[in-house]
Amino acid sequence: MQIASEKTRQVSSDLALKILNSGSEQTVPSDAKTAQSQQSSSPSSIAPEMPKSQANVTASWMRNLAAEIGLPAGYKQVWTQPSRLDVTSDSFKDYLRGAQETAKGWSPYAGEIIDALDAGTLTIESPETNPWDIAFYHEDGREAGYAMKYDDEVWMDFLNDHLARDENGNYARTASGAYIDKATGQSADMGQIGGNCYYMTWPTPS
């Protein structure tokens, strides 16, 4: 899996949680697709046939999505599913290193992630979130817009299962601001490439 590290951005933990709390449907105008599309790997499949009941729900969602970005419901929509994120690949690790180097300007724990990556103590998981890329086209074939959808309930359930909370019910943080993994007590953070989400843990520096 190839990842364009120059243009693929990591969604910070705060932003990721904000997106999850507000819903997973994210849209961008057509002139912003180039940068956004490189957050996902090359599409591997077209949306399959589905039962009529599911198709009705999807059709309704698609009409609402088109309206949200100012497109008539009649615009052609092409759904493609990106490849599953391979967190063990060298390309992902190169991307992650580059993203954290960039994040050093604002993230106080970016250096911790790089150190853990170098030491081999960084653990990464990527739950299946069923991501889809949706492209909208004019009748003449010109691209009209672009959107992304993934199963935010699965991702939010995953985070609720893995992240520790304090006595007030808020997500607990380390001294450097990282989240805390519930099971291990280690530092934690998360990110996103297109609709593929990933979760990282590493030993908390003493």
mmCIF file of C-alpha atoms in Angstrom:
data_model
loop_
_atom_site.group_PDB
_atom_site.id
_atom_site.type_symbol
_atom_site.label_atom_id
_atom_site.label_comp_id
_atom_site.label_asym_id
_atom_site.label_seq_id
_atom_site.Cartn_x
_atom_site.Cartn_y
_atom_site.Cartn_z
ATOM 1 C CA MET A 1 0.000 0.000 0.000
ATOM 2 C CA GLN A 2 1.485 3.335 -1.057
ATOM 3 C CA ILE A 3 0.971 6.389 1.117
ATOM 4 C CA ALA A 4 1.784 9.911 -0.070
ATOM 5 C CA SER A 5 3.360 11.193 3.113
ATOM 6 C CA GLU A 6 3.725 14.763 1.845
ATOM 7 C CA LYS A 7 -0.001 15.261 1.440
ATOM 8 C CA THR A 8 -1.488 12.664 3.728
ATOM 9 C CA ARG A 9 -2.230 14.294 7.047
ATOM 10 C CA GLN A 10 -2.766 12.742 10.431
ATOM 11 C CA VAL A 11 -5.981 13.733 12.132
ATOM 12 C CA SER A 12 -5.058 14.825 15.647
ATOM 13 C CA SER A 13 -6.704 13.065 18.559
ATOM 14 C CA ASP A 14 -8.859 16.057 19.467
ATOM 15 C CA LEU A 15 -10.029 16.526 15.900
ATOM 16 C CA ALA A 16 -10.655 12.824 15.457
ATOM 17 C CA LEU A 17 -12.923 12.771 18.501
ATOM 18 C CA LYS A 18 -14.667 15.946 17.318
ATOM 19 C CA ILE A 19 -15.365 14.301 13.974
ATOM 20 C CA LEU A 20 -16.680 11.205 15.686
ATOM 21 C CA ASN A 21 -18.975 13.228 17.904
ATOM 22 C CA SER A 22 -20.383 15.190 14.973
ATOM 23 C CA GLY A 23 -20.776 12.278 12.542
ATOM 24 C CA SER A 24 -18.608 10.558 9.988
ATOM 25 C CA GLU A 25 -19.932 12.113 6.780
ATOM 26 C CA GLN A 26 -17.261 14.539 5.647
ATOM 27 C CA THR A 27 -17.424 16.384 2.352
ATOM 28 C CA VAL A 28 -14.999 18.498 0.386
ATOM 29 C CA PRO A 29 -15.506 20.512 -2.803
ATOM 30 C CA SER A 30 -14.066 19.157 -6.023
ATOM 31 C CA ASP A 31 -11.104 21.539 -5.979
ATOM 32 C CA ALA A 32 -9.983 20.052 -2.651
ATOM 33 C CA LYS A 33 -10.199 16.430 -3.729
ATOM 34 C CA THR A 34 -6.619 16.087 -4.880
ATOM 35 C CA ALA A 35 -5.169 16.477 -1.396
ATOM 36 C CA GLN A 36 -7.981 14.568 0.288
ATOM 37 C CA SER A 37 -7.892 11.635 -2.099
ATOM 38 C CA GLN A 38 -4.263 10.949 -1.324
ATOM 39 C CA GLN A 39 -5.259 10.243 2.269
ATOM 40 C CA SER A 40 -6.688 6.936 1.024
ATOM 41 C CA SER A 41 -5.063 4.165 -0.898
ATOM 42 C CA SER A 42 -6.163 3.402 -4.450
ATOM 43 C CA PRO A 43 -9.803 2.222 -4.532
ATOM 44 C CA SER A 44 -10.076 -1.513 -4.731
ATOM 45 C CA SER A 45 -13.771 -2.146 -5.332
ATOM 46 C CA ILE A 46 -17.001 -0.535 -6.447
ATOM 47 C CA ALA A 47 -19.985 -0.533 -4.082
ATOM 48 C CA PRO A 48 -21.627 -3.982 -4.351
ATOM 49 C CA GLU A 49 -25.276 -4.790 -4.882
ATOM 50 C CA MET A 50 -27.242 -4.656 -1.647
ATOM 51 C CA PRO A 51 -30.639 -5.789 -0.344
ATOM 52 C CA LYS A 52 -33.538 -3.469 -1.219
ATOM 53 C CA SER A 53 -34.033 -2.313 2.382
ATOM 54 C CA GLN A 54 -30.360 -1.385 2.717
ATOM 55 C CA ALA A 55 -30.415 0.219 -0.727
ATOM 56 C CA ASN A 56 -33.315 2.434 0.339
ATOM 57 C CA VAL A 57 -31.454 3.592 3.428
ATOM 58 C CA THR A 58 -28.312 4.210 1.394
ATOM 59 C CA ALA A 59 -30.227 6.076 -1.306
ATOM 60 C CA SER A 60 -31.714 8.358 1.351
ATOM 61 C CA TRP A 61 -28.287 8.990 2.866
ATOM 62 C CA MET A 62 -26.850 9.700 -0.574
ATOM 63 C CA ARG A 63 -29.578 12.260 -1.324
ATOM 64 C CA ASN A 64 -28.939 13.974 2.003
ATOM 65 C CA LEU A 65 -25.199 13.965 1.385
ATOM 66 C CA ALA A 66 -25.641 15.508 -2.060
ATOM 67 C CA ALA A 67 -27.834 18.230 -0.576
ATOM 68 C CA GLU A 68 -25.261 18.976 2.127
ATOM 69 C CA ILE A 69 -22.638 19.861 -0.442
ATOM 70 C CA GLY A 70 -25.087 21.690 -2.687
ATOM 71 C CA LEU A 71 -25.582 19.032 -5.354
ATOM 72 C CA PRO A 72 -28.891 17.887 -6.828
ATOM 73 C CA ALA A 73 -29.740 14.310 -5.871
ATOM 74 C CA GLY A 74 -29.625 13.310 -9.541
ATOM 75 C CA TYR A 75 -25.856 13.696 -9.826
ATOM 76 C CA LYS A 76 -24.077 10.449 -10.573
ATOM 77 C CA GLN A 77 -22.358 8.976 -7.536
ATOM 78 C CA VAL A 78 -19.527 6.474 -7.675
ATOM 79 C CA TRP A 79 -18.684 4.671 -4.433
ATOM 80 C CA THR A 80 -15.290 3.016 -4.070
ATOM 81 C CA GLN A 81 -13.860 1.221 -1.079
ATOM 82 C CA PRO A 82 -10.188 1.863 -0.270
ATOM 83 C CA SER A 83 -7.865 -0.952 0.679
ATOM 84 C CA ARG A 84 -7.577 -1.878 4.343
ATOM 85 C CA LEU A 85 -4.827 0.049 6.102
ATOM 86 C CA ASP A 86 -1.721 -2.084 6.646
ATOM 87 C CA VAL A 87 -0.168 -0.684 9.824
ATOM 88 C CA THR A 88 2.752 -3.121 9.556
ATOM 89 C CA SER A 89 3.921 -1.823 6.171
ATOM 90 C CA ASP A 90 7.060 0.243 5.724
ATOM 91 C CA SER A 91 5.068 2.876 3.826
ATOM 92 C CA PHE A 92 2.735 3.376 6.790
ATOM 93 C CA LYS A 93 5.641 3.638 9.214
ATOM 94 C CA ASP A 94 7.330 6.160 6.917
ATOM 95 C CA TYR A 95 4.092 8.139 6.769
ATOM 96 C CA LEU A 96 3.685 8.009 10.533
ATOM 97 C CA ARG A 97 7.237 9.186 11.137
ATOM 98 C CA GLY A 98 6.784 12.073 8.712
ATOM 99 C CA ALA A 99 3.438 13.017 10.227
ATOM 100 C CA GLN A 100 4.881 13.083 13.747
ATOM 101 C CA GLU A 101 7.911 15.088 12.639
ATOM 102 C CA THR A 102 5.490 17.659 11.263
ATOM 103 C CA ALA A 103 3.379 17.479 14.423
ATOM 104 C CA LYS A 104 6.330 18.375 16.643
ATOM 105 C CA GLY A 105 5.423 22.015 16.057
ATOM 106 C CA TRP A 106 2.183 21.644 17.994
ATOM 107 C CA SER A 107 2.040 18.203 19.633
ATOM 108 C CA PRO A 108 3.996 17.841 22.901
ATOM 109 C CA TYR A 109 4.047 14.048 22.582
ATOM 110 C CA ALA A 110 4.930 13.656 18.892
ATOM 111 C CA GLY A 111 8.535 13.007 19.899
ATOM 112 C CA GLU A 112 7.385 10.226 22.221
ATOM 113 C CA ILE A 113 5.696 8.464 19.298
ATOM 114 C CA ILE A 114 8.821 8.760 17.141
ATOM 115 C CA ASP A 115 10.995 7.420 19.971
ATOM 116 C CA ALA A 116 8.627 4.470 20.472
ATOM 117 C CA LEU A 117 8.608 3.800 16.720
ATOM 118 C CA ASP A 118 12.413 3.733 16.706
ATOM 119 C CA ALA A 119 12.545 1.508 19.787
ATOM 120 C CA GLY A 120 9.963 -0.927 18.474
ATOM 121 C CA THR A 121 7.640 -0.263 21.417
ATOM 122 C CA LEU A 122 4.849 1.428 19.464
ATOM 123 C CA THR A 123 1.737 -0.745 19.148
ATOM 124 C CA ILE A 124 -0.737 0.092 16.363
ATOM 125 C CA GLU A 125 -4.230 -1.264 15.723
ATOM 126 C CA SER A 126 -6.631 -0.461 12.894
ATOM 127 C CA PRO A 127 -10.217 -1.638 13.404
ATOM 128 C CA GLU A 128 -12.441 -2.274 10.393
ATOM 129 C CA THR A 129 -14.535 0.891 9.886
ATOM 130 C CA ASN A 130 -15.952 0.073 6.426
ATOM 131 C CA PRO A 131 -14.693 3.247 4.702
ATOM 132 C CA TRP A 132 -16.075 4.516 1.403
ATOM 133 C CA ASP A 133 -14.971 7.263 -0.947
ATOM 134 C CA ILE A 134 -17.835 8.886 -2.879
ATOM 135 C CA ALA A 135 -17.290 10.919 -6.046
ATOM 136 C CA PHE A 136 -20.051 13.060 -7.586
ATOM 137 C CA TYR A 137 -20.156 13.742 -11.352
ATOM 138 C CA HIS A 138 -22.007 16.123 -13.663
ATOM 139 C CA GLU A 139 -23.964 14.638 -16.564
ATOM 140 C CA ASP A 140 -21.078 15.518 -18.895
ATOM 141 C CA GLY A 141 -18.664 13.526 -16.742
ATOM 142 C CA ARG A 142 -17.013 16.439 -14.961
ATOM 143 C CA GLU A 143 -16.369 15.838 -11.300
ATOM 144 C CA ALA A 144 -18.688 17.851 -9.063
ATOM 145 C CA GLY A 145 -17.645 16.918 -5.552
ATOM 146 C CA TYR A 146 -16.136 14.345 -3.245
ATOM 147 C CA ALA A 147 -17.059 12.847 0.116
ATOM 148 C CA MET A 148 -15.931 10.209 2.573
ATOM 149 C CA LYS A 149 -17.970 7.929 4.811
ATOM 150 C CA TYR A 150 -16.989 5.401 7.453
ATOM 151 C CA ASP A 151 -18.651 3.627 10.371
ATOM 152 C CA ASP A 152 -18.137 6.137 13.156
ATOM 153 C CA GLU A 153 -20.100 4.012 15.642
ATOM 154 C CA VAL A 154 -17.577 1.189 15.323
ATOM 155 C CA TRP A 155 -14.687 3.633 15.764
ATOM 156 C CA MET A 156 -16.288 5.380 18.737
ATOM 157 C CA ASP A 157 -17.067 2.040 20.402
ATOM 158 C CA PHE A 158 -13.442 1.041 19.860
ATOM 159 C CA LEU A 159 -12.187 4.228 21.520
ATOM 160 C CA ASN A 160 -14.626 3.915 24.416
ATOM 161 C CA ASP A 161 -13.370 0.369 24.973
ATOM 162 C CA HIS A 162 -9.704 1.386 24.877
ATOM 163 C CA LEU A 163 -9.383 4.892 26.363
ATOM 164 C CA ALA A 164 -9.318 5.537 30.101
ATOM 165 C CA ARG A 165 -11.492 8.234 31.655
ATOM 166 C CA ASP A 166 -11.033 10.337 34.769
ATOM 167 C CA GLU A 167 -13.443 10.708 37.695
ATOM 168 C CA ASN A 168 -15.397 13.343 35.767
ATOM 169 C CA GLY A 169 -15.948 11.074 32.786
ATOM 170 C CA ASN A 170 -13.505 12.917 30.556
ATOM 171 C CA TYR A 171 -10.744 11.152 28.658
ATOM 172 C CA ALA A 172 -7.716 10.868 30.949
ATOM 173 C CA ARG A 173 -4.447 12.425 29.798
ATOM 174 C CA THR A 174 -0.762 11.985 30.525
ATOM 175 C CA ALA A 175 1.462 14.865 31.612
ATOM 176 C CA SER A 176 2.346 15.500 27.966
ATOM 177 C CA GLY A 177 -1.289 15.493 26.871
ATOM 178 C CA ALA A 178 -1.539 12.041 25.302
ATOM 179 C CA TYR A 179 -4.529 9.852 26.005
ATOM 180 C CA ILE A 180 -4.218 6.843 28.339
ATOM 181 C CA ASP A 181 -4.897 3.282 27.278
ATOM 182 C CA LYS A 182 -7.369 1.649 29.639
ATOM 183 C CA ALA A 183 -5.875 -1.845 29.557
ATOM 184 C CA THR A 184 -2.160 -1.076 29.804
ATOM 185 C CA GLY A 185 -1.948 2.423 31.313
ATOM 186 C CA GLN A 186 0.345 3.404 28.449
ATOM 187 C CA SER A 187 0.106 6.605 26.435
ATOM 188 C CA ALA A 188 -2.293 6.505 23.502
ATOM 189 C CA ASP A 189 -3.303 8.493 20.462
ATOM 190 C CA MET A 190 -5.230 7.940 17.254
ATOM 191 C CA GLY A 191 -5.210 9.049 13.649
ATOM 192 C CA GLN A 192 -6.953 8.629 10.335
ATOM 193 C CA ILE A 193 -5.999 8.146 6.693
ATOM 194 C CA GLY A 194 -9.112 8.635 4.629
ATOM 195 C CA GLY A 195 -11.734 6.450 6.301
ATOM 196 C CA ASN A 196 -9.134 4.098 7.769
ATOM 197 C CA CYS A 197 -8.645 4.797 11.472
ATOM 198 C CA TYR A 198 -5.717 3.674 13.597
ATOM 199 C CA TYR A 199 -4.913 3.590 17.317
ATOM 200 C CA MET A 200 -1.440 3.742 18.888
ATOM 201 C CA THR A 201 -0.055 2.994 22.325
ATOM 202 C CA TRP A 202 3.468 3.381 23.685
ATOM 203 C CA PRO A 203 5.232 3.346 27.080
ATOM 204 C CA THR A 204 4.705 6.604 28.943
ATOM 205 C CA PRO A 205 8.049 8.344 29.584
ATOM 206 C CA SER A 206 8.884 8.555 33.280
#
